[in-house]
């Protein structure tokens, strides 16, 4: 966080010194305040609002264990519109022969409107 004139103090949910930690503030609208006192003892403050959004809730349908020569399987997750990634993944398909033998981490990434 920064403000002028320098030398004042910041306050509000999630504020520590001159840093704002959105995780500590929590979800919702937060009012951040900057207060400054000049050499004459006169004090003034200004505020700004910042909104922290909740992360989207994702559901990734598990993939059963597969033999290396099994056919490719279609991956499924909600909300729709995200991206699948990982070894053997192409689009929304997982191909065990491309991934090879072993345990593979598959990831679903989704970005909401916020």
PDB file of N, CA and C in Angstrom:
ATOM      1  N   UNK A   1       0.843  -1.172   0.000  1.00  0.00           N
ATOM      2  CA  UNK A   1       0.000   0.000   0.000  1.00  0.00           C
ATOM      3  C   UNK A   1       0.890   1.237   0.000  1.00  0.00           C
ATOM      4  N   UNK A   2       0.422   2.279  -0.652  1.00  0.00           N
ATOM      5  CA  UNK A   2       1.172   3.533  -0.632  1.00  0.00           C
ATOM      6  C   UNK A   2       0.197   4.704  -0.608  1.00  0.00           C
ATOM      7  N   UNK A   3       0.664   5.804   0.001  1.00  0.00           N
ATOM      8  CA  UNK A   3      -0.153   7.016   0.094  1.00  0.00           C
ATOM      9  C   UNK A   3       0.773   8.198   0.351  1.00  0.00           C
ATOM     10  N   UNK A   4       0.251   9.383   0.102  1.00  0.00           N
ATOM     11  CA  UNK A   4       1.016  10.589   0.400  1.00  0.00           C
ATOM     12  C   UNK A   4       0.164  11.507   1.256  1.00  0.00           C
ATOM     13  N   UNK A   5       0.779  12.287   2.103  1.00  0.00           N
ATOM     14  CA  UNK A   5       2.209  12.314   2.354  1.00  0.00           C
ATOM     15  C   UNK A   5       2.644  11.045   3.097  1.00  0.00           C
ATOM     16  N   UNK A   6       3.900  10.675   2.925  1.00  0.00           N
ATOM     17  CA  UNK A   6       4.410   9.483   3.589  1.00  0.00           C
ATOM     18  C   UNK A   6       4.492   9.713   5.085  1.00  0.00           C
ATOM     19  N   UNK A   7       4.488   8.620   5.828  1.00  0.00           N
ATOM     20  CA  UNK A   7       4.625   8.721   7.274  1.00  0.00           C
ATOM     21  C   UNK A   7       3.350   8.470   8.046  1.00  0.00           C
ATOM     22  N   UNK A   8       2.263   8.210   7.347  1.00  0.00           N
ATOM     23  CA  UNK A   8       1.006   7.905   8.018  1.00  0.00           C
ATOM     24  C   UNK A   8       0.894   6.421   8.315  1.00  0.00           C
ATOM     25  N   UNK A   9      -0.287   6.017   8.734  1.00  0.00           N
ATOM     26  CA  UNK A   9      -0.515   4.607   9.048  1.00  0.00           C
ATOM     27  C   UNK A   9      -1.724   4.081   8.289  1.00  0.00           C
ATOM     28  N   UNK A  10      -1.614   2.808   7.912  1.00  0.00           N
ATOM     29  CA  UNK A  10      -2.704   2.113   7.240  1.00  0.00           C
ATOM     30  C   UNK A  10      -3.421   1.244   8.261  1.00  0.00           C
ATOM     31  N   UNK A  11      -4.721   1.080   8.074  1.00  0.00           N
ATOM     32  CA  UNK A  11      -5.488   0.187   8.946  1.00  0.00           C
ATOM     33  C   UNK A  11      -6.618  -0.442   8.152  1.00  0.00           C
ATOM     34  N   UNK A  12      -7.141  -1.525   8.686  1.00  0.00           N
ATOM     35  CA  UNK A  12      -8.241  -2.242   8.059  1.00  0.00           C
ATOM     36  C   UNK A  12      -7.989  -3.732   8.126  1.00  0.00           C
ATOM     37  N   UNK A  13      -9.006  -4.498   7.796  1.00  0.00           N
ATOM     38  CA  UNK A  13      -8.879  -5.956   7.802  1.00  0.00           C
ATOM     39  C   UNK A  13      -7.783  -6.390   6.833  1.00  0.00           C
ATOM     40  N   UNK A  14      -6.889  -7.240   7.287  1.00  0.00           N
ATOM     41  CA  UNK A  14      -5.825  -7.764   6.444  1.00  0.00           C
ATOM     42  C   UNK A  14      -4.628  -6.843   6.297  1.00  0.00           C
ATOM     43  N   UNK A  15      -4.634  -5.683   6.975  1.00  0.00           N
ATOM     44  CA  UNK A  15      -3.529  -4.730   6.860  1.00  0.00           C
ATOM     45  C   UNK A  15      -2.506  -4.995   7.960  1.00  0.00           C
ATOM     46  N   UNK A  16      -1.244  -5.063   7.554  1.00  0.00           N
ATOM     47  CA  UNK A  16      -0.134  -5.175   8.491  1.00  0.00           C
ATOM     48  C   UNK A  16       0.960  -4.245   7.993  1.00  0.00           C
ATOM     49  N   UNK A  17       1.223  -3.195   8.745  1.00  0.00           N
ATOM     50  CA  UNK A  17       2.190  -2.197   8.292  1.00  0.00           C
ATOM     51  C   UNK A  17       1.660  -1.518   7.049  1.00  0.00           C
ATOM     52  N   UNK A  18       2.402  -1.660   5.940  1.00  0.00           N
ATOM     53  CA  UNK A  18       1.934  -1.083   4.676  1.00  0.00           C
ATOM     54  C   UNK A  18       1.585  -2.175   3.664  1.00  0.00           C
ATOM     55  N   UNK A  19       1.239  -3.363   4.177  1.00  0.00           N
ATOM     56  CA  UNK A  19       0.864  -4.484   3.304  1.00  0.00           C
ATOM     57  C   UNK A  19      -0.581  -4.893   3.546  1.00  0.00           C
ATOM     58  N   UNK A  20      -1.247  -5.295   2.472  1.00  0.00           N
ATOM     59  CA  UNK A  20      -2.609  -5.813   2.554  1.00  0.00           C
ATOM     60  C   UNK A  20      -2.575  -7.276   2.154  1.00  0.00           C
ATOM     61  N   UNK A  21      -3.032  -8.169   3.035  1.00  0.00           N
ATOM     62  CA  UNK A  21      -3.074  -9.600   2.774  1.00  0.00           C
ATOM     63  C   UNK A  21      -4.532 -10.006   2.552  1.00  0.00           C
ATOM     64  N   UNK A  22      -4.930 -10.245   1.301  1.00  0.00           N
ATOM     65  CA  UNK A  22      -6.331 -10.587   1.013  1.00  0.00           C
ATOM     66  C   UNK A  22      -6.796 -11.838   1.738  1.00  0.00           C
ATOM     67  N   UNK A  23      -5.912 -12.825   1.914  1.00  0.00           N
ATOM     68  CA  UNK A  23      -6.300 -14.053   2.613  1.00  0.00           C
ATOM     69  C   UNK A  23      -6.658 -13.766   4.063  1.00  0.00           C
ATOM     70  N   UNK A  24      -5.899 -12.894   4.705  1.00  0.00           N
ATOM     71  CA  UNK A  24      -6.182 -12.547   6.102  1.00  0.00           C
ATOM     72  C   UNK A  24      -7.456 -11.723   6.216  1.00  0.00           C
ATOM     73  N   UNK A  25      -7.759 -10.917   5.205  1.00  0.00           N
ATOM     74  CA  UNK A  25      -8.957 -10.070   5.243  1.00  0.00           C
ATOM     75  C   UNK A  25     -10.224 -10.898   5.105  1.00  0.00           C
ATOM     76  N   UNK A  26     -10.180 -11.935   4.308  1.00  0.00           N
ATOM     77  CA  UNK A  26     -11.361 -12.757   4.082  1.00  0.00           C
ATOM     78  C   UNK A  26     -12.188 -12.244   2.916  1.00  0.00           C
ATOM     79  N   UNK A  27     -13.220 -12.995   2.579  1.00  0.00           N
ATOM     80  CA  UNK A  27     -14.103 -12.668   1.459  1.00  0.00           C
ATOM     81  C   UNK A  27     -14.997 -11.498   1.836  1.00  0.00           C
ATOM     82  N   UNK A  28     -15.201 -10.592   0.891  1.00  0.00           N
ATOM     83  CA  UNK A  28     -16.112  -9.470   1.115  1.00  0.00           C
ATOM     84  C   UNK A  28     -15.474  -8.144   0.767  1.00  0.00           C
ATOM     85  N   UNK A  29     -16.212  -7.071   1.039  1.00  0.00           N
ATOM     86  CA  UNK A  29     -15.726  -5.710   0.793  1.00  0.00           C
ATOM     87  C   UNK A  29     -15.054  -5.214   2.067  1.00  0.00           C
ATOM     88  N   UNK A  30     -13.839  -4.678   1.919  1.00  0.00           N
ATOM     89  CA  UNK A  30     -13.075  -4.195   3.059  1.00  0.00           C
ATOM     90  C   UNK A  30     -12.696  -2.736   2.842  1.00  0.00           C
ATOM     91  N   UNK A  31     -12.805  -1.952   3.901  1.00  0.00           N
ATOM     92  CA  UNK A  31     -12.429  -0.545   3.853  1.00  0.00           C
ATOM     93  C   UNK A  31     -11.023  -0.422   4.438  1.00  0.00           C
ATOM     94  N   UNK A  32     -10.107   0.113   3.623  1.00  0.00           N
ATOM     95  CA  UNK A  32      -8.742   0.353   4.059  1.00  0.00           C
ATOM     96  C   UNK A  32      -8.603   1.847   4.312  1.00  0.00           C
ATOM     97  N   UNK A  33      -7.978   2.195   5.413  1.00  0.00           N
ATOM     98  CA  UNK A  33      -7.860   3.594   5.820  1.00  0.00           C
ATOM     99  C   UNK A  33      -6.398   3.992   5.928  1.00  0.00           C
ATOM    100  N   UNK A  34      -6.094   5.194   5.447  1.00  0.00           N
ATOM    101  CA  UNK A  34      -4.770   5.787   5.625  1.00  0.00           C
ATOM    102  C   UNK A  34      -4.956   7.046   6.465  1.00  0.00           C
ATOM    103  N   UNK A  35      -4.236   7.110   7.584  1.00  0.00           N
ATOM    104  CA  UNK A  35      -4.342   8.249   8.496  1.00  0.00           C
ATOM    105  C   UNK A  35      -2.979   8.917   8.616  1.00  0.00           C
ATOM    106  N   UNK A  36      -2.988  10.243   8.537  1.00  0.00           N
ATOM    107  CA  UNK A  36      -1.744  11.015   8.614  1.00  0.00           C
ATOM    108  C   UNK A  36      -1.929  12.179   9.578  1.00  0.00           C
ATOM    109  N   UNK A  37      -0.915  12.370  10.416  1.00  0.00           N
ATOM    110  CA  UNK A  37      -0.898  13.510  11.330  1.00  0.00           C
ATOM    111  C   UNK A  37       0.308  14.373  10.973  1.00  0.00           C
ATOM    112  N   UNK A  38       0.070  15.660  10.704  1.00  0.00           N
ATOM    113  CA  UNK A  38       1.179  16.542  10.316  1.00  0.00           C
ATOM    114  C   UNK A  38       1.912  17.087  11.547  1.00  0.00           C
ATOM    115  N   UNK A  39       2.915  17.887  11.318  1.00  0.00           N
ATOM    116  CA  UNK A  39       3.733  18.439  12.386  1.00  0.00           C
ATOM    117  C   UNK A  39       2.983  19.357  13.336  1.00  0.00           C
ATOM    118  N   UNK A  40       1.836  19.833  12.950  1.00  0.00           N
ATOM    119  CA  UNK A  40       1.024  20.701  13.800  1.00  0.00           C
ATOM    120  C   UNK A  40       0.007  19.914  14.629  1.00  0.00           C
ATOM    121  N   UNK A  41       0.035  18.593  14.472  1.00  0.00           N
ATOM    122  CA  UNK A  41      -0.917  17.755  15.199  1.00  0.00           C
ATOM    123  C   UNK A  41      -2.268  17.634  14.537  1.00  0.00           C
ATOM    124  N   UNK A  42      -2.378  18.116  13.310  1.00  0.00           N
ATOM    125  CA  UNK A  42      -3.641  17.998  12.575  1.00  0.00           C
ATOM    126  C   UNK A  42      -3.684  16.635  11.891  1.00  0.00           C
ATOM    127  N   UNK A  43      -4.809  15.955  12.024  1.00  0.00           N
ATOM    128  CA  UNK A  43      -4.954  14.595  11.495  1.00  0.00           C
ATOM    129  C   UNK A  43      -6.054  14.553  10.452  1.00  0.00           C
ATOM    130  N   UNK A  44      -5.803  13.779   9.401  1.00  0.00           N
ATOM    131  CA  UNK A  44      -6.813  13.541   8.379  1.00  0.00           C
ATOM    132  C   UNK A  44      -6.651  12.103   7.915  1.00  0.00           C
ATOM    133  N   UNK A  45      -7.692  11.572   7.310  1.00  0.00           N
ATOM    134  CA  UNK A  45      -7.615  10.199   6.802  1.00  0.00           C
ATOM    135  C   UNK A  45      -8.402  10.090   5.507  1.00  0.00           C
ATOM    136  N   UNK A  46      -8.085   9.058   4.758  1.00  0.00           N
ATOM    137  CA  UNK A  46      -8.783   8.749   3.516  1.00  0.00           C
ATOM    138  C   UNK A  46      -9.020   7.254   3.485  1.00  0.00           C
ATOM    139  N   UNK A  47     -10.061   6.834   2.794  1.00  0.00           N
ATOM    140  CA  UNK A  47     -10.389   5.416   2.727  1.00  0.00           C
ATOM    141  C   UNK A  47     -10.546   4.963   1.288  1.00  0.00           C
ATOM    142  N   UNK A  48     -10.322   3.711   1.095  1.00  0.00           N
ATOM    143  CA  UNK A  48     -10.561   3.038  -0.185  1.00  0.00           C
ATOM    144  C   UNK A  48     -11.178   1.684   0.131  1.00  0.00           C
ATOM    145  N   UNK A  49     -12.075   1.244  -0.717  1.00  0.00           N
ATOM    146  CA  UNK A  49     -12.679  -0.082  -0.559  1.00  0.00           C
ATOM    147  C   UNK A  49     -12.021  -1.052  -1.524  1.00  0.00           C
ATOM    148  N   UNK A  50     -11.860  -2.259  -1.052  1.00  0.00           N
ATOM    149  CA  UNK A  50     -11.334  -3.331  -1.893  1.00  0.00           C
ATOM    150  C   UNK A  50     -12.207  -4.557  -1.644  1.00  0.00           C
ATOM    151  N   UNK A  51     -12.515  -5.270  -2.728  1.00  0.00           N
ATOM    152  CA  UNK A  51     -13.354  -6.461  -2.578  1.00  0.00           C
ATOM    153  C   UNK A  51     -12.536  -7.710  -2.853  1.00  0.00           C
ATOM    154  N   UNK A  52     -12.661  -8.680  -1.953  1.00  0.00           N
ATOM    155  CA  UNK A  52     -12.008  -9.971  -2.146  1.00  0.00           C
ATOM    156  C   UNK A  52     -13.097 -10.983  -2.468  1.00  0.00           C
ATOM    157  N   UNK A  53     -12.912 -11.678  -3.584  1.00  0.00           N
ATOM    158  CA  UNK A  53     -13.884 -12.663  -4.039  1.00  0.00           C
ATOM    159  C   UNK A  53     -13.498 -14.058  -3.572  1.00  0.00           C
ATOM    160  N   UNK A  54     -14.499 -14.891  -3.353  1.00  0.00           N
ATOM    161  CA  UNK A  54     -14.258 -16.294  -3.010  1.00  0.00           C
ATOM    162  C   UNK A  54     -13.744 -17.030  -4.245  1.00  0.00           C
ATOM    163  N   UNK A  55     -12.929 -18.039  -4.010  1.00  0.00           N
ATOM    164  CA  UNK A  55     -12.468 -18.872  -5.117  1.00  0.00           C
ATOM    165  C   UNK A  55     -13.622 -19.726  -5.614  1.00  0.00           C
ATOM    166  N   UNK A  56     -13.654 -20.022  -6.916  1.00  0.00           N
ATOM    167  CA  UNK A  56     -14.718 -20.891  -7.417  1.00  0.00           C
ATOM    168  C   UNK A  56     -14.562 -22.307  -6.856  1.00  0.00           C
ATOM    169  N   UNK A  57     -15.686 -22.976  -6.657  1.00  0.00           N
ATOM    170  CA  UNK A  57     -15.669 -24.355  -6.167  1.00  0.00           C
ATOM    171  C   UNK A  57     -15.666 -25.274  -7.381  1.00  0.00           C
ATOM    172  N   UNK A  58     -14.659 -26.143  -7.447  1.00  0.00           N
ATOM    173  CA  UNK A  58     -14.482 -27.028  -8.590  1.00  0.00           C
ATOM    174  C   UNK A  58     -14.738 -28.477  -8.200  1.00  0.00           C
ATOM    175  N   UNK A  59     -15.262 -29.225  -9.131  1.00  0.00           N
ATOM    176  CA  UNK A  59     -15.450 -30.663  -8.970  1.00  0.00           C
ATOM    177  C   UNK A  59     -14.839 -31.355 -10.175  1.00  0.00           C
ATOM    178  N   UNK A  60     -13.831 -32.192  -9.932  1.00  0.00           N
ATOM    179  CA  UNK A  60     -13.117 -32.913 -10.981  1.00  0.00           C
ATOM    180  C   UNK A  60     -13.451 -34.389 -10.794  1.00  0.00           C
ATOM    181  N   UNK A  61     -14.155 -34.969 -11.762  1.00  0.00           N
ATOM    182  CA  UNK A  61     -14.539 -36.372 -11.674  1.00  0.00           C
ATOM    183  C   UNK A  61     -13.291 -37.243 -11.733  1.00  0.00           C
ATOM    184  N   UNK A  62     -13.102 -38.121 -10.727  1.00  0.00           N
ATOM    185  CA  UNK A  62     -11.886 -38.948 -10.694  1.00  0.00           C
ATOM    186  C   UNK A  62     -11.800 -39.890 -11.901  1.00  0.00           C
ATOM    187  N   UNK A  63     -10.570 -40.182 -12.272  1.00  0.00           N
ATOM    188  CA  UNK A  63     -10.303 -41.140 -13.346  1.00  0.00           C
ATOM    189  C   UNK A  63      -9.852 -42.440 -12.685  1.00  0.00           C
ATOM    190  N   UNK A  64     -10.461 -43.550 -13.090  1.00  0.00           N
ATOM    191  CA  UNK A  64     -10.082 -44.851 -12.540  1.00  0.00           C
ATOM    192  C   UNK A  64      -8.671 -45.221 -13.003  1.00  0.00           C
ATOM    193  N   UNK A  65      -8.039 -46.140 -12.264  1.00  0.00           N
ATOM    194  CA  UNK A  65      -6.741 -46.646 -12.705  1.00  0.00           C
ATOM    195  C   UNK A  65      -6.922 -47.330 -14.052  1.00  0.00           C
ATOM    196  N   UNK A  66      -5.948 -47.137 -14.949  1.00  0.00           N
ATOM    197  CA  UNK A  66      -6.049 -47.648 -16.316  1.00  0.00           C
ATOM    198  C   UNK A  66      -4.787 -48.407 -16.686  1.00  0.00           C
ATOM    199  N   UNK A  67      -4.936 -49.384 -17.561  1.00  0.00           N
ATOM    200  CA  UNK A  67      -3.767 -50.050 -18.135  1.00  0.00           C
ATOM    201  C   UNK A  67      -3.155 -49.115 -19.170  1.00  0.00           C
ATOM    202  N   UNK A  68      -1.862 -49.248 -19.400  1.00  0.00           N
ATOM    203  CA  UNK A  68      -1.155 -48.348 -20.303  1.00  0.00           C
ATOM    204  C   UNK A  68      -1.708 -48.427 -21.726  1.00  0.00           C
ATOM    205  N   UNK A  69      -2.311 -49.587 -22.093  1.00  0.00           N
ATOM    206  CA  UNK A  69      -2.841 -49.733 -23.455  1.00  0.00           C
ATOM    207  C   UNK A  69      -4.353 -49.477 -23.532  1.00  0.00           C
ATOM    208  N   UNK A  70      -4.948 -48.931 -22.467  1.00  0.00           N
ATOM    209  CA  UNK A  70      -6.385 -48.638 -22.468  1.00  0.00           C
ATOM    210  C   UNK A  70      -6.678 -47.463 -23.406  1.00  0.00           C
ATOM    211  N   UNK A  71      -7.921 -47.412 -23.837  1.00  0.00           N
ATOM    212  CA  UNK A  71      -8.353 -46.309 -24.702  1.00  0.00           C
ATOM    213  C   UNK A  71      -8.355 -45.005 -23.907  1.00  0.00           C
ATOM    214  N   UNK A  72      -8.229 -43.917 -24.616  1.00  0.00           N
ATOM    215  CA  UNK A  72      -8.287 -42.590 -23.986  1.00  0.00           C
ATOM    216  C   UNK A  72      -9.636 -42.409 -23.318  1.00  0.00           C
ATOM    217  N   UNK A  73      -9.658 -41.642 -22.207  1.00  0.00           N
ATOM    218  CA  UNK A  73     -10.901 -41.374 -21.495  1.00  0.00           C
ATOM    219  C   UNK A  73     -11.178 -39.871 -21.521  1.00  0.00           C
ATOM    220  N   UNK A  74     -12.461 -39.547 -21.488  1.00  0.00           N
ATOM    221  CA  UNK A  74     -12.865 -38.143 -21.464  1.00  0.00           C
ATOM    222  C   UNK A  74     -12.861 -37.657 -20.022  1.00  0.00           C
ATOM    223  N   UNK A  75     -12.215 -36.520 -19.792  1.00  0.00           N
ATOM    224  CA  UNK A  75     -12.159 -35.910 -18.465  1.00  0.00           C
ATOM    225  C   UNK A  75     -13.377 -35.022 -18.268  1.00  0.00           C
ATOM    226  N   UNK A  76     -13.828 -34.941 -17.016  1.00  0.00           N
ATOM    227  CA  UNK A  76     -15.029 -34.174 -16.720  1.00  0.00           C
ATOM    228  C   UNK A  76     -14.826 -33.372 -15.441  1.00  0.00           C
ATOM    229  N   UNK A  77     -15.264 -32.104 -15.465  1.00  0.00           N
ATOM    230  CA  UNK A  77     -15.182 -31.246 -14.292  1.00  0.00           C
ATOM    231  C   UNK A  77     -16.239 -30.151 -14.396  1.00  0.00           C
ATOM    232  N   UNK A  78     -16.602 -29.598 -13.246  1.00  0.00           N
ATOM    233  CA  UNK A  78     -17.514 -28.458 -13.214  1.00  0.00           C
ATOM    234  C   UNK A  78     -16.921 -27.389 -12.312  1.00  0.00           C
ATOM    235  N   UNK A  79     -17.248 -26.128 -12.574  1.00  0.00           N
ATOM    236  CA  UNK A  79     -18.028 -25.654 -13.710  1.00  0.00           C
ATOM    237  C   UNK A  79     -17.260 -25.856 -15.014  1.00  0.00           C
ATOM    238  N   UNK A  80     -18.001 -25.986 -16.096  1.00  0.00           N
ATOM    239  CA  UNK A  80     -17.374 -26.193 -17.394  1.00  0.00           C
ATOM    240  C   UNK A  80     -16.670 -24.917 -17.841  1.00  0.00           C
ATOM    241  N   UNK A  81     -15.723 -25.086 -18.764  1.00  0.00           N
ATOM    242  CA  UNK A  81     -15.034 -23.926 -19.317  1.00  0.00           C
ATOM    243  C   UNK A  81     -13.591 -23.792 -18.872  1.00  0.00           C
ATOM    244  N   UNK A  82     -13.135 -24.720 -18.044  1.00  0.00           N
ATOM    245  CA  UNK A  82     -11.750 -24.675 -17.574  1.00  0.00           C
ATOM    246  C   UNK A  82     -10.824 -25.433 -18.506  1.00  0.00           C
ATOM    247  N   UNK A  83      -9.613 -25.651 -18.040  1.00  0.00           N
ATOM    248  CA  UNK A  83      -8.587 -26.313 -18.830  1.00  0.00           C
ATOM    249  C   UNK A  83      -7.997 -27.486 -18.057  1.00  0.00           C
ATOM    250  N   UNK A  84      -7.889 -28.625 -18.726  1.00  0.00           N
ATOM    251  CA  UNK A  84      -7.234 -29.797 -18.149  1.00  0.00           C
ATOM    252  C   UNK A  84      -5.773 -29.782 -18.562  1.00  0.00           C
ATOM    253  N   UNK A  85      -4.909 -30.262 -17.672  1.00  0.00           N
ATOM    254  CA  UNK A  85      -3.492 -30.364 -18.007  1.00  0.00           C
ATOM    255  C   UNK A  85      -2.883 -31.552 -17.281  1.00  0.00           C
ATOM    256  N   UNK A  86      -1.741 -31.967 -17.758  1.00  0.00           N
ATOM    257  CA  UNK A  86      -1.009 -33.084 -17.167  1.00  0.00           C
ATOM    258  C   UNK A  86      -0.478 -33.987 -18.257  1.00  0.00           C
ATOM    259  N   UNK A  87       0.356 -34.889 -17.872  1.00  0.00           N
ATOM    260  CA  UNK A  87       0.942 -35.838 -18.815  1.00  0.00           C
ATOM    261  C   UNK A  87      -0.156 -36.680 -19.456  1.00  0.00           C
ATOM    262  N   UNK A  88      -0.163 -36.776 -20.775  1.00  0.00           N
ATOM    263  CA  UNK A  88      -1.154 -37.569 -21.496  1.00  0.00           C
ATOM    264  C   UNK A  88      -2.464 -36.852 -21.737  1.00  0.00           C
ATOM    265  N   UNK A  89      -2.555 -35.576 -21.367  1.00  0.00           N
ATOM    266  CA  UNK A  89      -3.802 -34.817 -21.538  1.00  0.00           C
ATOM    267  C   UNK A  89      -3.739 -34.016 -22.828  1.00  0.00           C
ATOM    268  N   UNK A  90      -4.815 -34.123 -23.596  1.00  0.00           N
ATOM    269  CA  UNK A  90      -4.987 -33.308 -24.795  1.00  0.00           C
ATOM    270  C   UNK A  90      -6.435 -32.844 -24.802  1.00  0.00           C
ATOM    271  N   UNK A  91      -6.631 -31.535 -24.667  1.00  0.00           N
ATOM    272  CA  UNK A  91      -8.004 -31.017 -24.570  1.00  0.00           C
ATOM    273  C   UNK A  91      -8.660 -31.545 -23.316  1.00  0.00           C
ATOM    274  N   UNK A  92      -9.752 -32.292 -23.479  1.00  0.00           N
ATOM    275  CA  UNK A  92     -10.421 -32.890 -22.321  1.00  0.00           C
ATOM    276  C   UNK A  92     -10.301 -34.408 -22.338  1.00  0.00           C
ATOM    277  N   UNK A  93      -9.201 -34.892 -22.906  1.00  0.00           N
ATOM    278  CA  UNK A  93      -8.985 -36.326 -23.014  1.00  0.00           C
ATOM    279  C   UNK A  93      -7.663 -36.719 -22.349  1.00  0.00           C
ATOM    280  N   UNK A  94      -7.675 -37.850 -21.629  1.00  0.00           N
ATOM    281  CA  UNK A  94      -6.451 -38.410 -21.044  1.00  0.00           C
ATOM    282  C   UNK A  94      -6.131 -39.716 -21.756  1.00  0.00           C
ATOM    283  N   UNK A  95      -4.942 -39.804 -22.323  1.00  0.00           N
ATOM    284  CA  UNK A  95      -4.513 -40.982 -23.059  1.00  0.00           C
ATOM    285  C   UNK A  95      -3.411 -41.679 -22.269  1.00  0.00           C
ATOM    286  N   UNK A  96      -3.712 -42.854 -21.670  1.00  0.00           N
ATOM    287  CA  UNK A  96      -2.718 -43.530 -20.846  1.00  0.00           C
ATOM    288  C   UNK A  96      -1.467 -43.962 -21.611  1.00  0.00           C
ATOM    289  N   UNK A  97      -1.605 -44.294 -22.902  1.00  0.00           N
ATOM    290  CA  UNK A  97      -0.413 -44.717 -23.652  1.00  0.00           C
ATOM    291  C   UNK A  97       0.538 -43.547 -23.886  1.00  0.00           C
ATOM    292  N   UNK A  98       0.018 -42.338 -23.993  1.00  0.00           N
ATOM    293  CA  UNK A  98       0.866 -41.145 -24.141  1.00  0.00           C
ATOM    294  C   UNK A  98       1.508 -40.805 -22.796  1.00  0.00           C
ATOM    295  N   UNK A  99       0.751 -40.946 -21.713  1.00  0.00           N
ATOM    296  CA  UNK A  99       1.264 -40.623 -20.377  1.00  0.00           C
ATOM    297  C   UNK A  99       2.327 -41.627 -19.947  1.00  0.00           C
ATOM    298  N   UNK A 100       2.144 -42.880 -20.300  1.00  0.00           N
ATOM    299  CA  UNK A 100       3.091 -43.915 -19.902  1.00  0.00           C
ATOM    300  C   UNK A 100       2.741 -44.504 -18.543  1.00  0.00           C
ATOM    301  N   UNK A 101       3.513 -45.501 -18.144  1.00  0.00           N
ATOM    302  CA  UNK A 101       3.289 -46.212 -16.884  1.00  0.00           C
ATOM    303  C   UNK A 101       3.617 -45.294 -15.707  1.00  0.00           C
ATOM    304  N   UNK A 102       2.819 -45.380 -14.656  1.00  0.00           N
ATOM    305  CA  UNK A 102       3.089 -44.615 -13.442  1.00  0.00           C
ATOM    306  C   UNK A 102       1.882 -43.824 -12.991  1.00  0.00           C
ATOM    307  N   UNK A 103       2.078 -43.103 -11.911  1.00  0.00           N
ATOM    308  CA  UNK A 103       1.021 -42.245 -11.359  1.00  0.00           C
ATOM    309  C   UNK A 103       1.183 -40.861 -11.980  1.00  0.00           C
ATOM    310  N   UNK A 104       0.084 -40.306 -12.473  1.00  0.00           N
ATOM    311  CA  UNK A 104       0.128 -39.010 -13.151  1.00  0.00           C
ATOM    312  C   UNK A 104      -0.849 -38.050 -12.490  1.00  0.00           C
ATOM    313  N   UNK A 105      -0.381 -36.848 -12.218  1.00  0.00           N
ATOM    314  CA  UNK A 105      -1.238 -35.813 -11.656  1.00  0.00           C
ATOM    315  C   UNK A 105      -1.953 -35.079 -12.768  1.00  0.00           C
ATOM    316  N   UNK A 106      -3.262 -35.061 -12.705  1.00  0.00           N
ATOM    317  CA  UNK A 106      -4.062 -34.339 -13.682  1.00  0.00           C
ATOM    318  C   UNK A 106      -4.648 -33.114 -12.974  1.00  0.00           C
ATOM    319  N   UNK A 107      -4.667 -31.993 -13.663  1.00  0.00           N
ATOM    320  CA  UNK A 107      -5.106 -30.744 -13.070  1.00  0.00           C
ATOM    321  C   UNK A 107      -6.225 -30.127 -13.892  1.00  0.00           C
ATOM    322  N   UNK A 108      -7.203 -29.557 -13.197  1.00  0.00           N
ATOM    323  CA  UNK A 108      -8.270 -28.795 -13.834  1.00  0.00           C
ATOM    324  C   UNK A 108      -8.175 -27.372 -13.310  1.00  0.00           C
ATOM    325  N   UNK A 109      -8.036 -26.409 -14.216  1.00  0.00           N
ATOM    326  CA  UNK A 109      -7.906 -25.007 -13.846  1.00  0.00           C
ATOM    327  C   UNK A 109      -9.080 -24.226 -14.446  1.00  0.00           C
ATOM    328  N   UNK A 110      -9.710 -23.419 -13.600  1.00  0.00           N
ATOM    329  CA  UNK A 110     -10.881 -22.656 -14.027  1.00  0.00           C
ATOM    330  C   UNK A 110     -10.772 -21.232 -13.495  1.00  0.00           C
ATOM    331  N   UNK A 111     -11.074 -20.264 -14.335  1.00  0.00           N
ATOM    332  CA  UNK A 111     -11.088 -18.861 -13.925  1.00  0.00           C
ATOM    333  C   UNK A 111     -12.502 -18.334 -14.070  1.00  0.00           C
ATOM    334  N   UNK A 112     -13.045 -17.814 -12.958  1.00  0.00           N
ATOM    335  CA  UNK A 112     -14.416 -17.294 -13.015  1.00  0.00           C
ATOM    336  C   UNK A 112     -14.434 -15.854 -13.520  1.00  0.00           C
ATOM    337  N   UNK A 113     -15.600 -15.234 -13.533  1.00  0.00           N
ATOM    338  CA  UNK A 113     -15.764 -13.888 -14.057  1.00  0.00           C
ATOM    339  C   UNK A 113     -15.086 -12.799 -13.249  1.00  0.00           C
ATOM    340  N   UNK A 114     -14.621 -13.121 -12.057  1.00  0.00           N
ATOM    341  CA  UNK A 114     -13.937 -12.138 -11.234  1.00  0.00           C
ATOM    342  C   UNK A 114     -12.452 -12.140 -11.499  1.00  0.00           C
TER     343      UNK A 114
END
